[in-house]
Tab-separated table of N, CA and C and ligand atoms in Angstrom:
chain	number	residue	atom	x	y	z
A	22	MET	N	94.619	-116.530	-6.187
A	22	MET	CA	95.823	-116.797	-6.984
A	22	MET	C	97.055	-116.763	-6.089
A	23	SER	N	98.047	-117.614	-6.377
A	23	SER	CA	99.215	-117.650	-5.508
A	23	SER	C	100.099	-116.412	-5.729
A	24	GLU	N	100.865	-116.120	-4.692
A	24	GLU	CA	101.761	-114.953	-4.724
A	24	GLU	C	102.804	-115.096	-5.826
A	25	ARG	N	103.076	-114.017	-6.552
A	25	ARG	CA	104.135	-114.020	-7.567
A	25	ARG	C	105.412	-113.546	-6.894
A	26	ILE	N	106.346	-114.477	-6.729
A	26	ILE	CA	107.587	-114.166	-5.997
A	26	ILE	C	108.764	-114.191	-6.964
A	27	ALA	N	109.637	-113.178	-6.858
A	27	ALA	CA	110.863	-113.150	-7.672
A	27	ALA	C	112.063	-112.949	-6.759
A	28	VAL	N	113.178	-113.526	-7.165
A	28	VAL	CA	114.418	-113.280	-6.417
A	28	VAL	C	115.323	-112.358	-7.234
A	29	CYS	N	115.975	-111.449	-6.520
A	29	CYS	CA	116.999	-110.572	-7.119
A	29	CYS	C	118.334	-110.978	-6.500
A	30	PRO	N	119.102	-111.841	-7.163
A	30	PRO	CA	120.361	-112.304	-6.565
A	30	PRO	C	121.534	-111.414	-6.960
A	31	GLY	N	122.578	-111.447	-6.157
A	31	GLY	CA	123.780	-110.705	-6.543
A	31	GLY	C	124.794	-110.712	-5.429
A	32	SER	N	125.923	-110.103	-5.723
A	32	SER	CA	126.977	-109.964	-4.717
A	32	SER	C	126.709	-108.767	-3.814
A	33	PHE	N	126.248	-107.675	-4.398
A	33	PHE	CA	125.906	-106.457	-3.644
A	33	PHE	C	127.041	-106.027	-2.710
A	34	ASP	N	128.227	-105.874	-3.272
A	34	ASP	CA	129.435	-105.612	-2.442
A	34	ASP	C	130.034	-104.231	-2.745
A	35	PRO	N	129.353	-103.137	-2.486
A	35	PRO	CA	128.055	-102.986	-1.822
A	35	PRO	C	126.944	-102.752	-2.840
A	36	ILE	N	125.691	-102.693	-2.327
A	36	ILE	CA	124.551	-102.310	-3.168
A	36	ILE	C	124.789	-100.886	-3.697
A	37	THR	N	124.418	-100.672	-4.964
A	37	THR	CA	124.597	-99.348	-5.593
A	37	THR	C	123.230	-98.791	-6.008
A	38	MET	N	123.241	-97.570	-6.527
A	38	MET	CA	122.008	-96.974	-7.064
A	38	MET	C	121.465	-97.834	-8.209
A	39	GLY	N	122.378	-98.474	-8.940
A	39	GLY	CA	121.950	-99.329	-10.052
A	39	GLY	C	121.157	-100.529	-9.552
A	40	HIS	N	121.670	-101.192	-8.513
A	40	HIS	CA	120.945	-102.330	-7.929
A	40	HIS	C	119.578	-101.875	-7.400
A	41	LEU	N	119.607	-100.756	-6.667
A	41	LEU	CA	118.367	-100.291	-6.027
A	41	LEU	C	117.298	-99.959	-7.068
A	42	ASP	N	117.731	-99.403	-8.171
A	42	ASP	CA	116.802	-99.092	-9.271
A	42	ASP	C	116.147	-100.381	-9.800
A	43	ILE	N	116.958	-101.419	-10.000
A	43	ILE	CA	116.418	-102.698	-10.512
A	43	ILE	C	115.454	-103.310	-9.490
A	44	ILE	N	115.839	-103.295	-8.216
A	44	ILE	CA	114.990	-103.880	-7.156
A	44	ILE	C	113.652	-103.143	-7.093
A	45	THR	N	113.702	-101.822	-7.149
A	45	THR	CA	112.478	-101.013	-7.042
A	45	THR	C	111.552	-101.274	-8.230
A	46	ARG	N	112.127	-101.362	-9.413
A	46	ARG	CA	111.299	-101.626	-10.602
A	46	ARG	C	110.724	-103.046	-10.560
A	47	ALA	N	111.508	-103.994	-10.076
A	47	ALA	CA	111.010	-105.372	-9.964
A	47	ALA	C	109.888	-105.454	-8.931
A	48	ALA	N	110.022	-104.686	-7.855
A	48	ALA	CA	109.007	-104.722	-6.783
A	48	ALA	C	107.651	-104.230	-7.272
A	49	ALA	N	107.665	-103.430	-8.338
A	49	ALA	CA	106.399	-102.942	-8.899
A	49	ALA	C	105.736	-104.001	-9.787
A	50	MET	N	106.471	-105.051	-10.107
A	50	MET	CA	105.933	-106.062	-11.031
A	50	MET	C	105.540	-107.368	-10.344
A	51	PHE	N	106.028	-107.575	-9.112
A	51	PHE	CA	105.780	-108.844	-8.415
A	51	PHE	C	105.141	-108.580	-7.055
A	52	ASP	N	104.497	-109.631	-6.500
A	52	ASP	CA	103.916	-109.490	-5.162
A	52	ASP	C	105.012	-109.404	-4.110
A	53	LYS	N	106.065	-110.181	-4.324
A	53	LYS	CA	107.158	-110.186	-3.331
A	53	LYS	C	108.497	-110.338	-4.038
A	54	ILE	N	109.473	-109.555	-3.591
A	54	ILE	CA	110.847	-109.669	-4.091
A	54	ILE	C	111.738	-110.106	-2.931
A	55	ILE	N	112.565	-111.104	-3.170
A	55	ILE	CA	113.583	-111.465	-2.172
A	55	ILE	C	114.935	-111.114	-2.775
A	56	VAL	N	115.576	-110.125	-2.163
A	56	VAL	CA	116.939	-109.768	-2.576
A	56	VAL	C	117.864	-110.724	-1.836
A	57	VAL	N	118.646	-111.494	-2.565
A	57	VAL	CA	119.464	-112.501	-1.894
A	57	VAL	C	120.945	-112.288	-2.184
A	58	VAL	N	121.680	-112.107	-1.099
A	58	VAL	CA	123.133	-111.939	-1.171
A	58	VAL	C	123.751	-113.324	-1.353
A	59	MET	N	124.464	-113.489	-2.470
A	59	MET	CA	125.011	-114.810	-2.797
A	59	MET	C	126.502	-114.726	-3.021
A	60	ASN	N	127.080	-115.884	-3.275
A	60	ASN	CA	128.522	-115.949	-3.484
A	60	ASN	C	128.833	-116.160	-4.965
A	61	ASN	N	129.602	-115.224	-5.526
A	61	ASN	CA	130.101	-115.361	-6.895
A	61	ASN	C	131.549	-115.828	-6.779
A	62	GLU	N	131.790	-117.061	-7.176
A	62	GLU	CA	133.121	-117.650	-6.921
A	62	GLU	C	134.247	-116.925	-7.660
A	63	LYS	N	133.879	-116.062	-8.620
A	63	LYS	CA	134.910	-115.316	-9.338
A	63	LYS	C	135.363	-114.064	-8.564
A	64	LYS	N	134.659	-113.722	-7.495
A	64	LYS	CA	134.940	-112.453	-6.798
A	64	LYS	C	135.491	-112.685	-5.404
A	65	SER	N	136.304	-111.705	-4.954
A	65	SER	CA	136.627	-111.665	-3.523
A	65	SER	C	135.963	-110.408	-2.983
A	66	TYR	N	135.470	-110.501	-1.758
A	66	TYR	CA	134.568	-109.470	-1.250
A	66	TYR	C	135.221	-108.558	-0.218
A	67	THR	N	134.737	-107.305	-0.208
A	67	THR	CA	135.180	-106.311	0.781
A	67	THR	C	134.303	-106.377	2.025
A	68	PHE	N	132.995	-106.530	1.812
A	68	PHE	CA	132.035	-106.548	2.919
A	68	PHE	C	131.608	-107.994	3.203
A	69	THR	N	131.367	-108.299	4.472
A	69	THR	CA	130.884	-109.640	4.817
A	69	THR	C	129.435	-109.790	4.311
A	70	PRO	N	128.959	-111.032	4.168
A	70	PRO	CA	127.552	-111.201	3.770
A	70	PRO	C	126.598	-110.470	4.714
A	71	GLN	N	126.868	-110.525	6.023
A	71	GLN	CA	125.995	-109.847	6.994
A	71	GLN	C	125.995	-108.336	6.764
A	72	GLU	N	127.174	-107.773	6.509
A	72	GLU	CA	127.244	-106.319	6.252
A	72	GLU	C	126.464	-105.956	4.989
A	73	ARG	N	126.574	-106.801	3.970
A	73	ARG	CA	125.866	-106.516	2.715
A	73	ARG	C	124.354	-106.583	2.935
A	74	VAL	N	123.913	-107.584	3.701
A	74	VAL	CA	122.477	-107.705	4.010
A	74	VAL	C	121.996	-106.469	4.771
A	75	GLU	N	122.761	-106.049	5.794
A	75	GLU	CA	122.342	-104.898	6.607
A	75	GLU	C	122.240	-103.632	5.763
A	76	MET	N	123.196	-103.436	4.849
A	76	MET	CA	123.140	-102.242	3.992
A	76	MET	C	121.916	-102.286	3.081
A	77	ILE	N	121.624	-103.464	2.521
A	77	ILE	CA	120.443	-103.569	1.647
A	77	ILE	C	119.175	-103.282	2.454
A	78	LYS	N	119.112	-103.824	3.682
A	78	LYS	CA	117.923	-103.598	4.522
A	78	LYS	C	117.685	-102.107	4.733
A	79	LYS	N	118.745	-101.366	4.979
A	79	LYS	CA	118.596	-99.915	5.172
A	79	LYS	C	118.016	-99.259	3.923
A	80	CYS	N	118.433	-99.743	2.760
A	80	CYS	CA	118.034	-99.113	1.489
A	80	CYS	C	116.598	-99.430	1.097
A	81	ILE	N	116.081	-100.568	1.561
A	81	ILE	CA	114.733	-100.961	1.096
A	81	ILE	C	113.697	-100.867	2.227
A	82	SER	N	114.045	-100.142	3.281
A	82	SER	CA	113.185	-100.139	4.479
A	82	SER	C	111.772	-99.642	4.185
A	83	GLU	N	111.601	-98.850	3.128
A	83	GLU	CA	110.254	-98.332	2.846
A	83	GLU	C	109.526	-99.145	1.781
A	84	GLN	N	110.132	-100.208	1.318
A	84	GLN	CA	109.483	-101.037	0.290
A	84	GLN	C	108.906	-102.279	0.965
A	85	ASN	N	107.582	-102.276	1.125
A	85	ASN	CA	106.926	-103.297	1.949
A	85	ASN	C	106.999	-104.705	1.382
A	86	ASN	N	107.143	-104.836	0.075
A	86	ASN	CA	107.126	-106.184	-0.515
A	86	ASN	C	108.533	-106.680	-0.873
A	87	VAL	N	109.542	-106.071	-0.264
A	87	VAL	CA	110.927	-106.503	-0.528
A	87	VAL	C	111.552	-107.037	0.758
A	88	GLN	N	112.096	-108.254	0.662
A	88	GLN	CA	112.804	-108.869	1.791
A	88	GLN	C	114.271	-109.078	1.410
A	89	VAL	N	115.109	-109.283	2.410
A	89	VAL	CA	116.532	-109.508	2.152
A	89	VAL	C	116.957	-110.805	2.827
A	90	ASP	N	117.801	-111.554	2.151
A	90	ASP	CA	118.259	-112.832	2.688
A	90	ASP	C	119.688	-113.072	2.188
A	91	MET	N	120.322	-114.096	2.695
A	91	MET	CA	121.625	-114.511	2.147
A	91	MET	C	121.607	-116.022	1.986
A	92	TYR	N	122.401	-116.500	1.026
A	92	TYR	CA	122.395	-117.949	0.773
A	92	TYR	C	123.714	-118.324	0.125
A	93	ASP	N	124.330	-119.372	0.666
A	93	ASP	CA	125.621	-119.809	0.118
A	93	ASP	C	125.431	-121.142	-0.592
A	94	GLY	N	124.675	-121.122	-1.663
A	94	GLY	CA	124.412	-122.344	-2.422
A	94	GLY	C	123.992	-121.954	-3.819
A	95	LEU	N	123.325	-122.883	-4.500
A	95	LEU	CA	122.897	-122.623	-5.877
A	95	LEU	C	121.653	-121.738	-5.922
A	96	LEU	N	121.694	-120.774	-6.814
A	96	LEU	CA	120.546	-119.882	-6.999
A	96	LEU	C	119.300	-120.668	-7.417
A	97	ALA	N	119.480	-121.658	-8.279
A	97	ALA	CA	118.334	-122.452	-8.750
A	97	ALA	C	117.651	-123.153	-7.568
A	98	ASP	N	118.439	-123.649	-6.618
A	98	ASP	CA	117.870	-124.313	-5.433
A	98	ASP	C	117.143	-123.305	-4.547
A	99	TYR	N	117.776	-122.139	-4.378
A	99	TYR	CA	117.151	-121.109	-3.533
A	99	TYR	C	115.789	-120.714	-4.108
A	100	ALA	N	115.743	-120.523	-5.425
A	100	ALA	CA	114.485	-120.125	-6.070
A	100	ALA	C	113.420	-121.194	-5.864
A	101	ALA	N	113.801	-122.458	-5.983
A	101	ALA	CA	112.838	-123.553	-5.791
A	101	ALA	C	112.331	-123.577	-4.346
A	102	GLN	N	113.265	-123.431	-3.398
A	102	GLN	CA	112.879	-123.493	-1.974
A	102	GLN	C	111.922	-122.366	-1.580
A	103	HIS	N	112.002	-121.237	-2.306
A	103	HIS	CA	111.178	-120.072	-1.945
A	103	HIS	C	110.019	-119.842	-2.925
A	104	ASN	N	109.713	-120.859	-3.726
A	104	ASN	CA	108.584	-120.785	-4.671
A	104	ASN	C	108.659	-119.576	-5.593
A	105	ALA	N	109.867	-119.201	-5.984
A	105	ALA	CA	110.009	-118.049	-6.885
A	105	ALA	C	109.720	-118.491	-8.318
A	106	CYS	N	108.994	-117.643	-9.047
A	106	CYS	CA	108.731	-117.950	-10.462
A	106	CYS	C	109.730	-117.221	-11.358
A	107	ALA	N	110.501	-116.281	-10.795
A	107	ALA	CA	111.417	-115.505	-11.638
A	107	ALA	C	112.689	-115.127	-10.882
A	108	ILE	N	113.754	-115.020	-11.672
A	108	ILE	CA	115.033	-114.464	-11.208
A	108	ILE	C	115.187	-113.147	-11.962
A	109	ILE	N	115.412	-112.064	-11.247
A	109	ILE	CA	115.546	-110.747	-11.888
A	109	ILE	C	117.014	-110.341	-11.916
A	110	LYS	N	117.501	-110.004	-13.089
A	110	LYS	CA	118.875	-109.510	-13.217
A	110	LYS	C	118.845	-108.174	-13.974
A	111	GLY	N	119.765	-107.309	-13.619
A	111	GLY	CA	119.915	-106.059	-14.356
A	111	GLY	C	120.967	-106.243	-15.439
A	112	LEU	N	120.712	-105.667	-16.601
A	112	LEU	CA	121.696	-105.740	-17.691
A	112	LEU	C	122.212	-104.347	-17.982
A	113	ARG	N	123.531	-104.209	-17.959
A	113	ARG	CA	124.135	-102.907	-18.287
A	113	ARG	C	124.616	-102.966	-19.731
A	114	ALA	N	125.897	-102.884	-19.921
A	114	ALA	CA	126.436	-102.880	-21.282
A	114	ALA	C	126.387	-104.290	-21.877
A	115	MET	N	126.677	-104.387	-23.158
A	115	MET	CA	126.710	-105.692	-23.828
A	115	MET	C	127.685	-106.647	-23.153
A	116	SER	N	128.696	-106.087	-22.495
A	116	SER	CA	129.704	-106.932	-21.844
A	116	SER	C	129.091	-107.821	-20.767
A	117	ASP	N	127.951	-107.451	-20.210
A	117	ASP	CA	127.275	-108.301	-19.220
A	117	ASP	C	126.624	-109.514	-19.881
A	118	PHE	N	126.319	-109.380	-21.165
A	118	PHE	CA	125.311	-110.255	-21.754
A	118	PHE	C	125.703	-111.728	-21.802
A	119	GLU	N	126.903	-112.016	-22.280
A	119	GLU	CA	127.268	-113.419	-22.488
A	119	GLU	C	127.267	-114.201	-21.172
A	120	TYR	N	127.843	-113.583	-20.153
A	120	TYR	CA	127.899	-114.219	-18.833
A	120	TYR	C	126.484	-114.408	-18.272
A	121	GLU	N	125.651	-113.389	-18.392
A	121	GLU	CA	124.291	-113.476	-17.858
A	121	GLU	C	123.463	-114.514	-18.626
A	122	PHE	N	123.683	-114.577	-19.926
A	122	PHE	CA	122.967	-115.541	-20.768
A	122	PHE	C	123.326	-116.965	-20.344
A	123	GLN	N	124.602	-117.181	-20.108
A	123	GLN	CA	125.084	-118.499	-19.664
A	123	GLN	C	124.444	-118.880	-18.321
A	124	MET	N	124.410	-117.918	-17.400
A	124	MET	CA	123.821	-118.204	-16.089
A	124	MET	C	122.322	-118.480	-16.215
A	125	ALA	N	121.650	-117.694	-17.063
A	125	ALA	CA	120.204	-117.876	-17.224
A	125	ALA	C	119.889	-119.272	-17.761
A	126	LEU	N	120.657	-119.714	-18.766
A	126	LEU	CA	120.411	-121.039	-19.345
A	126	LEU	C	120.727	-122.145	-18.337
A	127	THR	N	121.785	-121.953	-17.569
A	127	THR	CA	122.161	-122.952	-16.557
A	127	THR	C	121.089	-123.044	-15.475
A	128	ASN	N	120.615	-121.895	-15.026
A	128	ASN	CA	119.583	-121.900	-13.988
A	128	ASN	C	118.275	-122.510	-14.501
A	129	LYS	N	117.976	-122.291	-15.766
A	129	LYS	CA	116.757	-122.878	-16.356
A	129	LYS	C	116.870	-124.403	-16.419
A	130	LYS	N	118.089	-124.872	-16.719
A	130	LYS	CA	118.327	-126.321	-16.760
A	130	LYS	C	118.181	-126.923	-15.357
A	131	LEU	N	118.752	-126.230	-14.368
A	131	LEU	CA	118.718	-126.745	-12.992
A	131	LEU	C	117.323	-126.643	-12.382
A	132	ASN	N	116.576	-125.609	-12.775
A	132	ASN	CA	115.235	-125.388	-12.223
A	132	ASN	C	114.324	-124.875	-13.342
A	133	PRO	N	113.692	-125.793	-14.085
A	133	PRO	CA	112.863	-125.376	-15.225
A	133	PRO	C	111.657	-124.526	-14.817
A	134	GLY	N	111.345	-124.492	-13.533
A	134	GLY	CA	110.178	-123.729	-13.078
A	134	GLY	C	110.446	-122.255	-12.877
A	135	VAL	N	111.648	-121.826	-13.115
A	135	VAL	CA	111.962	-120.409	-12.877
A	135	VAL	C	112.497	-119.759	-14.152
A	136	GLU	N	111.971	-118.568	-14.449
A	136	GLU	CA	112.409	-117.811	-15.623
A	136	GLU	C	113.369	-116.706	-15.180
A	137	THR	N	114.399	-116.461	-15.967
A	137	THR	CA	115.254	-115.293	-15.701
A	137	THR	C	114.744	-114.126	-16.533
A	138	LEU	N	114.490	-113.012	-15.864
A	138	LEU	CA	114.053	-111.788	-16.553
A	138	LEU	C	115.147	-110.734	-16.425
A	139	PHE	N	115.467	-110.096	-17.535
A	139	PHE	CA	116.476	-109.038	-17.521
A	139	PHE	C	115.802	-107.678	-17.621
A	140	LEU	N	116.160	-106.806	-16.699
A	140	LEU	CA	115.720	-105.415	-16.796
A	140	LEU	C	116.903	-104.583	-17.271
A	141	THR	N	116.664	-103.750	-18.278
A	141	THR	CA	117.772	-102.903	-18.741
A	141	THR	C	118.042	-101.827	-17.699
A	142	THR	N	119.299	-101.595	-17.472
A	142	THR	CA	119.678	-100.581	-16.501
A	142	THR	C	119.196	-99.204	-16.952
A	143	SER	N	118.935	-98.330	-16.000
A	143	SER	CA	118.626	-96.943	-16.353
A	143	SER	C	119.905	-96.298	-16.885
A	144	ALA	N	119.732	-95.354	-17.795
A	144	ALA	CA	120.888	-94.799	-18.522
A	144	ALA	C	121.983	-94.272	-17.595
A	145	GLN	N	121.572	-93.637	-16.497
A	145	GLN	CA	122.595	-93.026	-15.624
A	145	GLN	C	123.432	-94.072	-14.878
A	146	ASN	N	122.953	-95.334	-14.880
A	146	ASN	CA	123.698	-96.389	-14.165
A	146	ASN	C	124.429	-97.338	-15.104
A	147	MET	N	124.483	-96.976	-16.363
A	147	MET	CA	125.038	-97.854	-17.405
A	147	MET	C	126.441	-98.363	-17.065
A	148	TYR	N	127.267	-97.501	-16.517
A	148	TYR	CA	128.655	-97.906	-16.268
A	148	TYR	C	128.971	-97.996	-14.774
A	149	LEU	N	127.919	-98.079	-13.975
A	149	LEU	CA	128.102	-98.129	-12.527
A	149	LEU	C	128.287	-99.572	-12.055
A	150	SER	N	129.250	-99.794	-11.183
A	150	SER	CA	129.438	-101.127	-10.598
A	150	SER	C	129.940	-100.976	-9.168
A	151	SER	N	129.759	-102.035	-8.393
A	151	SER	CA	130.245	-102.012	-7.006
A	151	SER	C	131.756	-101.842	-6.970
A	152	SER	N	132.456	-102.494	-7.890
A	152	SER	CA	133.927	-102.399	-7.853
A	152	SER	C	134.383	-100.976	-8.178
A	153	MET	N	133.644	-100.291	-9.059
A	153	MET	CA	133.992	-98.901	-9.356
A	153	MET	C	133.773	-98.025	-8.130
A	154	VAL	N	132.677	-98.255	-7.438
A	154	VAL	CA	132.390	-97.497	-6.215
A	154	VAL	C	133.524	-97.678	-5.202
A	155	LYS	N	133.959	-98.928	-5.032
A	155	LYS	CA	135.011	-99.202	-4.038
A	155	LYS	C	136.332	-98.548	-4.436
A	156	GLN	N	136.616	-98.584	-5.736
A	156	GLN	CA	137.864	-97.984	-6.205
A	156	GLN	C	137.852	-96.468	-5.988
A	157	ILE	N	136.745	-95.827	-6.358
A	157	ILE	CA	136.659	-94.367	-6.212
A	157	ILE	C	136.719	-93.978	-4.732
A	158	ALA	N	135.921	-94.671	-3.909
A	158	ALA	CA	135.896	-94.344	-2.474
A	158	ALA	C	137.266	-94.563	-1.845
A	159	GLY	N	137.938	-95.616	-2.250
A	159	GLY	CA	139.256	-95.938	-1.682
A	159	GLY	C	140.311	-94.898	-2.009
A	160	MET	N	140.083	-94.158	-3.099
A	160	MET	CA	141.039	-93.118	-3.495
A	160	MET	C	140.540	-91.729	-3.127
A	161	GLY	N	139.532	-91.694	-2.251
A	161	GLY	CA	139.060	-90.409	-1.740
A	161	GLY	C	138.110	-89.673	-2.666
A	162	GLY	N	137.595	-90.348	-3.692
A	162	GLY	CA	136.662	-89.698	-4.619
A	162	GLY	C	135.243	-89.655	-4.069
A	163	ASP	N	134.402	-88.917	-4.772
A	163	ASP	CA	133.024	-88.693	-4.340
A	163	ASP	C	132.097	-89.755	-4.958
A	164	VAL	N	131.463	-90.563	-4.107
A	164	VAL	CA	130.550	-91.603	-4.616
A	164	VAL	C	129.083	-91.278	-4.310
A	165	THR	N	128.836	-90.023	-3.971
A	165	THR	CA	127.479	-89.611	-3.562
A	165	THR	C	126.408	-90.007	-4.568
A	166	ASP	N	126.692	-89.858	-5.851
A	166	ASP	CA	125.673	-90.151	-6.860
A	166	ASP	C	125.541	-91.643	-7.158
A	167	PHE	N	126.435	-92.434	-6.621
A	167	PHE	CA	126.493	-93.847	-7.017
A	167	PHE	C	125.873	-94.804	-6.005
A	168	VAL	N	125.766	-94.358	-4.756
A	168	VAL	CA	125.244	-95.263	-3.713
A	168	VAL	C	124.104	-94.573	-2.965
A	169	PRO	N	123.136	-95.351	-2.440
A	169	PRO	CA	122.048	-94.741	-1.680
A	169	PRO	C	122.600	-93.942	-0.491
A	170	GLU	N	121.995	-92.790	-0.270
A	170	GLU	CA	122.502	-91.869	0.760
A	170	GLU	C	122.574	-92.533	2.140
A	171	VAL	N	121.592	-93.391	2.419
A	171	VAL	CA	121.467	-93.987	3.750
A	171	VAL	C	122.655	-94.917	4.100
A	172	ILE	N	123.397	-95.371	3.092
A	172	ILE	CA	124.563	-96.235	3.386
A	172	ILE	C	125.887	-95.595	2.956
A	173	HIS	N	125.824	-94.355	2.486
A	173	HIS	CA	127.028	-93.676	1.995
A	173	HIS	C	128.150	-93.699	3.041
A	174	ASP	N	127.826	-93.302	4.277
A	174	ASP	CA	128.873	-93.208	5.308
A	174	ASP	C	129.368	-94.586	5.744
A	175	ASP	N	128.459	-95.572	5.754
A	175	ASP	CA	128.877	-96.949	6.108
A	175	ASP	C	129.952	-97.425	5.138
A	176	ILE	N	129.714	-97.140	3.857
A	176	ILE	CA	130.663	-97.591	2.833
A	176	ILE	C	132.009	-96.893	3.001
A	177	LEU	N	131.943	-95.568	3.148
A	177	LEU	CA	133.205	-94.819	3.286
A	177	LEU	C	133.983	-95.271	4.515
A	178	ASN	N	133.293	-95.392	5.655
A	178	ASN	CA	133.980	-95.770	6.899
A	178	ASN	C	134.670	-97.116	6.737
A	179	ARG	N	133.964	-98.041	6.120
A	179	ARG	CA	134.497	-99.398	5.978
A	179	ARG	C	135.688	-99.414	5.029
A	180	ILE	N	135.548	-98.743	3.896
A	180	ILE	CA	136.605	-98.794	2.894
A	180	ILE	C	137.830	-98.022	3.360
A	181	LEU	N	137.609	-96.863	3.971
A	181	LEU	CA	138.766	-96.069	4.407
A	181	LEU	C	139.477	-96.728	5.588
A	182	SER	N	138.726	-97.492	6.403
A	182	SER	CA	139.367	-98.182	7.533
A	182	SER	C	140.262	-99.317	7.059
A	183	LYS	N	140.032	-99.775	5.823
A	183	LYS	CA	140.857	-100.876	5.280
A	183	LYS	C	142.149	-100.367	4.660
A	184	ASN	N	142.176	-99.043	4.326
A	184	ASN	CA	143.372	-98.524	3.629
A	184	ASN	C	144.522	-98.227	4.589
B	221	LIG	O1	126.437	-109.564	-8.542
B	221	LIG	P1	127.064	-110.760	-9.220
B	221	LIG	O2	128.428	-111.082	-8.636
B	221	LIG	O3	127.114	-110.609	-10.720
B	221	LIG	O4	126.076	-111.985	-8.918
B	221	LIG	C1	126.367	-113.264	-9.421
B	221	LIG	C2	125.639	-114.336	-8.588
B	221	LIG	C3	126.043	-114.230	-7.119
B	221	LIG	C4	124.131	-114.110	-8.709
B	221	LIG	C5	126.017	-115.721	-9.183
B	221	LIG	O5	127.397	-115.921	-9.079
B	221	LIG	C6	125.266	-116.861	-8.505
B	221	LIG	O6	124.142	-117.143	-8.873
B	221	LIG	N1	125.896	-117.492	-7.476
B	221	LIG	C7	125.277	-118.554	-6.731
B	221	LIG	C8	125.852	-119.926	-7.115
B	221	LIG	C9	125.192	-120.453	-8.372
B	221	LIG	O7	124.000	-120.663	-8.436
B	221	LIG	N2	126.020	-120.651	-9.397
B	221	LIG	C10	125.579	-121.114	-10.682
B	221	LIG	C11	125.043	-119.964	-11.516
B	221	LIG	S1	124.879	-120.446	-13.158
């Protein structure tokens, strides 16, 4: 049987405990997960794509079936090029839903061979976001519980050097 491949796309600016939880749970359901750093035209970024990829690599180093990549194009095209059967997204509050639903339908139209699957966020990550992490860190707050320990100092150094 062919490999079941899923992509986990996102901005990951930076990756949080919430993202890592979704990636880890997805990795238990598929043969291979490709975490792909992409461009959301509605956002401006703090970390470069390369920095975001490097941080994700540090966080998933012990997960053998998870790879990291970056792509500056359409998610539907990326999924087709990599034979992915699924796009995995995490859903937090209802406020995520309309936007995610729109993206899922658009991606299905562009690439009918790929399904979008939503995993509900774990309760402790319900209100966690990368922008919240950056705001707290930038004001000297403690983000220990919000980001993987292995990249905690990278995030602080980068954000505090910008202030
Ligand atoms: O973490 P984010 O910012 O919510 O991720 C959104 C992202 C990057 C997955 C989305 O903006 C995206 O898929 N960008 C790639 C370009 C694309 O395919 N756009 C059409 C989506 S309907």
